[in-house]
């Protein structure tokens, strides 16, 4: 089987926002660089387990991807993106790439965050709000770029472009080279 894959927090934030894959709307909450395009590609699923997938793809130019990156996964025929994390990367040929991805959450909401005490130049950054998963006793968490989490740090969380709430970072769940996933309390 195959699955659509998008690489990186900004790309997944973009696709979760409902934008067309090749188009950037001026109101995109991720605030991408000018003329930045987000793409997704079809990858072949070579192995699937309860916790993740091994994927393979051929490229003309290999994408920038490394262990610890956030990725979006959307199965063939599915409407929603799953949140994953790259756990390993290998390449046996110059034009092929194989990755191992752990499934982190079945869905996420694109949000924007910034410290509640911030300078005037500080802007909102793309983040993902992962839902609570009761059967696993997993509280809702945020995925944000590395360097965002500090215990008890107050953040402004913008959910739908209009609603802004204050939340407090509580506990670091996971930290990689590119992102931090942490629990928070609503203020």
Short mmCIF file of C-alpha atoms in Angstrom, two decimals:
data_model
loop_
_atom_site.label_atom_id
_atom_site.label_comp_id
_atom_site.label_asym_id
_atom_site.label_seq_id
_atom_site.Cartn_x
_atom_site.Cartn_y
_atom_site.Cartn_z
CA UNK A 1 0.00 0.00 0.00
CA UNK A 2 1.01 3.62 -0.09
CA UNK A 3 0.56 6.74 2.02
CA UNK A 4 0.94 10.49 1.50
CA UNK A 5 3.78 11.98 3.56
CA UNK A 6 4.59 15.60 4.31
CA UNK A 7 7.81 16.45 6.10
CA UNK A 8 8.26 18.97 8.92
CA UNK A 9 6.11 20.90 11.38
CA UNK A 10 5.39 23.84 9.02
CA UNK A 11 4.27 21.49 6.22
CA UNK A 12 1.99 19.42 8.46
CA UNK A 13 0.59 22.61 10.02
CA UNK A 14 -0.17 23.85 6.50
CA UNK A 15 -1.92 20.64 5.37
CA UNK A 16 -3.95 20.36 8.59
CA UNK A 17 -5.20 23.89 7.91
CA UNK A 18 -6.98 22.64 4.80
CA UNK A 19 -4.85 24.49 2.24
CA UNK A 20 -4.28 23.02 -1.22
CA UNK A 21 -0.93 21.17 -1.36
CA UNK A 22 0.66 23.50 -3.90
CA UNK A 23 -0.88 26.79 -2.84
CA UNK A 24 -0.19 29.09 0.09
CA UNK A 25 -3.03 31.33 1.14
CA UNK A 26 -2.20 34.76 2.48
CA UNK A 27 -4.03 33.91 5.70
CA UNK A 28 -2.00 30.74 6.38
CA UNK A 29 -1.44 30.59 10.15
CA UNK A 30 2.03 29.11 9.67
CA UNK A 31 3.22 32.41 8.15
CA UNK A 32 5.55 30.71 5.64
CA UNK A 33 8.40 32.45 3.93
CA UNK A 34 7.40 34.30 0.79
CA UNK A 35 6.78 31.92 -2.13
CA UNK A 36 7.29 28.87 0.08
CA UNK A 37 5.46 25.81 -1.20
CA UNK A 38 4.59 22.79 0.88
CA UNK A 39 4.48 19.44 -0.84
CA UNK A 40 3.51 15.92 0.04
CA UNK A 41 4.48 12.78 -1.79
CA UNK A 42 3.35 9.21 -2.15
CA UNK A 43 5.53 6.75 -0.23
CA UNK A 44 5.36 2.95 -0.39
CA UNK A 45 4.57 1.22 2.91
CA UNK A 46 7.04 -1.67 3.18
CA UNK A 47 6.26 -2.71 6.76
CA UNK A 48 3.54 -1.80 9.25
CA UNK A 49 3.36 -2.52 12.97
CA UNK A 50 1.23 -1.35 15.89
CA UNK A 51 3.50 1.60 16.57
CA UNK A 52 4.61 2.71 13.15
CA UNK A 53 5.60 2.22 9.55
CA UNK A 54 8.63 1.60 7.40
CA UNK A 55 8.33 3.66 4.22
CA UNK A 56 10.27 3.80 0.95
CA UNK A 57 10.34 6.36 -1.86
CA UNK A 58 12.39 7.19 -4.95
CA UNK A 59 13.38 10.80 -5.63
CA UNK A 60 15.11 12.89 -8.25
CA UNK A 61 16.46 15.02 -5.39
CA UNK A 62 16.41 13.55 -1.87
CA UNK A 63 14.38 15.61 0.61
CA UNK A 64 15.82 17.10 3.80
CA UNK A 65 14.69 14.60 6.44
CA UNK A 66 16.34 13.40 9.64
CA UNK A 67 15.46 11.35 12.72
CA UNK A 68 13.35 13.44 15.06
CA UNK A 69 11.43 15.32 12.35
CA UNK A 70 7.65 15.62 12.56
CA UNK A 71 5.84 14.16 9.55
CA UNK A 72 2.25 13.92 8.43
CA UNK A 73 0.88 10.60 7.19
CA UNK A 74 -2.36 10.21 5.27
CA UNK A 75 -3.38 6.72 4.16
CA UNK A 76 -4.74 6.21 0.67
CA UNK A 77 -8.40 7.22 0.61
CA UNK A 78 -8.27 8.83 4.08
CA UNK A 79 -9.35 12.40 4.79
CA UNK A 80 -7.24 13.11 7.87
CA UNK A 81 -3.53 13.44 8.48
CA UNK A 82 -1.93 11.38 11.25
CA UNK A 83 1.01 12.83 13.17
CA UNK A 84 4.23 10.86 13.08
CA UNK A 85 7.88 11.20 13.99
CA UNK A 86 10.85 9.94 12.00
CA UNK A 87 12.84 7.46 14.07
CA UNK A 88 15.41 6.29 11.50
CA UNK A 89 16.53 7.10 7.96
CA UNK A 90 18.60 5.03 5.54
CA UNK A 91 19.52 5.17 1.88
CA UNK A 92 21.03 2.24 0.00
CA UNK A 93 20.88 4.01 -3.37
CA UNK A 94 21.44 7.63 -4.38
CA UNK A 95 17.79 8.07 -5.43
CA UNK A 96 15.99 5.97 -2.77
CA UNK A 97 15.17 6.77 0.82
CA UNK A 98 13.76 4.54 3.52
CA UNK A 99 12.41 5.85 6.82
CA UNK A 100 10.93 4.43 9.99
CA UNK A 101 8.06 6.49 11.38
CA UNK A 102 6.38 6.19 14.77
CA UNK A 103 2.72 7.17 14.93
CA UNK A 104 2.33 9.90 17.55
CA UNK A 105 -1.36 10.88 17.24
CA UNK A 106 -4.32 10.02 15.00
CA UNK A 107 -5.05 13.69 14.38
CA UNK A 108 -4.04 17.21 15.38
CA UNK A 109 -5.29 20.78 15.15
CA UNK A 110 -3.06 23.46 13.69
CA UNK A 111 -2.47 26.20 16.28
CA UNK A 112 -0.09 29.10 16.75
CA UNK A 113 1.77 29.90 19.97
CA UNK A 114 4.10 32.48 21.44
CA UNK A 115 5.27 33.34 24.96
CA UNK A 116 2.75 35.49 26.85
CA UNK A 117 5.62 37.78 27.86
CA UNK A 118 7.28 38.54 24.56
CA UNK A 119 8.91 41.42 22.81
CA UNK A 120 7.06 43.32 20.10
CA UNK A 121 9.04 41.57 17.37
CA UNK A 122 8.11 38.08 18.59
CA UNK A 123 5.53 36.48 16.31
CA UNK A 124 3.24 33.49 16.66
CA UNK A 125 4.84 30.19 15.60
CA UNK A 126 3.20 27.13 14.07
CA UNK A 127 2.39 24.33 16.53
CA UNK A 128 0.14 21.27 16.70
CA UNK A 129 -2.49 20.56 19.34
CA UNK A 130 -2.76 16.79 19.87
CA UNK A 131 -6.01 15.54 21.41
CA UNK A 132 -6.41 13.67 24.67
CA UNK A 133 -6.50 9.88 24.16
CA UNK A 134 -8.48 8.48 27.09
CA UNK A 135 -7.85 4.72 26.53
CA UNK A 136 -4.11 5.38 26.68
CA UNK A 137 -4.48 7.87 29.55
CA UNK A 138 -2.67 10.40 27.41
CA UNK A 139 -3.54 14.07 28.05
CA UNK A 140 -3.70 16.63 25.28
CA UNK A 141 -0.26 17.90 24.30
CA UNK A 142 1.38 20.50 22.09
CA UNK A 143 4.10 19.92 19.51
CA UNK A 144 6.21 23.03 18.93
CA UNK A 145 9.66 23.85 17.62
CA UNK A 146 12.57 22.95 19.87
CA UNK A 147 13.29 25.63 22.46
CA UNK A 148 9.64 26.43 23.16
CA UNK A 149 9.21 24.40 26.35
CA UNK A 150 10.22 25.78 29.71
CA UNK A 151 8.46 24.46 32.85
CA UNK A 152 5.59 26.74 33.94
CA UNK A 153 6.07 29.04 30.94
CA UNK A 154 2.88 30.86 29.94
CA UNK A 155 2.06 30.76 26.25
CA UNK A 156 -0.59 32.43 24.14
CA UNK A 157 -2.34 29.74 22.11
CA UNK A 158 -4.29 30.83 19.04
CA UNK A 159 -6.65 28.07 17.94
CA UNK A 160 -8.68 29.20 14.95
CA UNK A 161 -7.23 32.55 14.07
CA UNK A 162 -9.63 34.31 16.45
CA UNK A 163 -9.57 32.51 19.78
CA UNK A 164 -6.50 33.16 21.92
CA UNK A 165 -6.04 31.43 25.28
CA UNK A 166 -3.32 31.42 27.88
CA UNK A 167 -1.83 27.99 28.60
CA UNK A 168 1.01 26.94 30.88
CA UNK A 169 3.66 24.40 29.86
CA UNK A 170 3.66 21.64 32.48
CA UNK A 171 5.70 18.56 31.53
CA UNK A 172 8.04 17.70 28.68
CA UNK A 173 6.92 14.43 27.06
CA UNK A 174 9.45 14.20 24.22
CA UNK A 175 12.25 16.30 22.80
CA UNK A 176 14.03 15.74 19.48
CA UNK A 177 16.43 17.81 17.41
CA UNK A 178 13.50 19.59 15.73
CA UNK A 179 10.51 19.57 18.10
CA UNK A 180 9.27 19.37 21.67
CA UNK A 181 6.06 17.69 22.75
CA UNK A 182 4.71 18.78 26.11
CA UNK A 183 1.69 18.68 28.36
CA UNK A 184 0.05 21.95 29.32
CA UNK A 185 -2.69 23.30 31.56
CA UNK A 186 -5.28 25.77 30.42
CA UNK A 187 -5.11 29.05 32.31
#
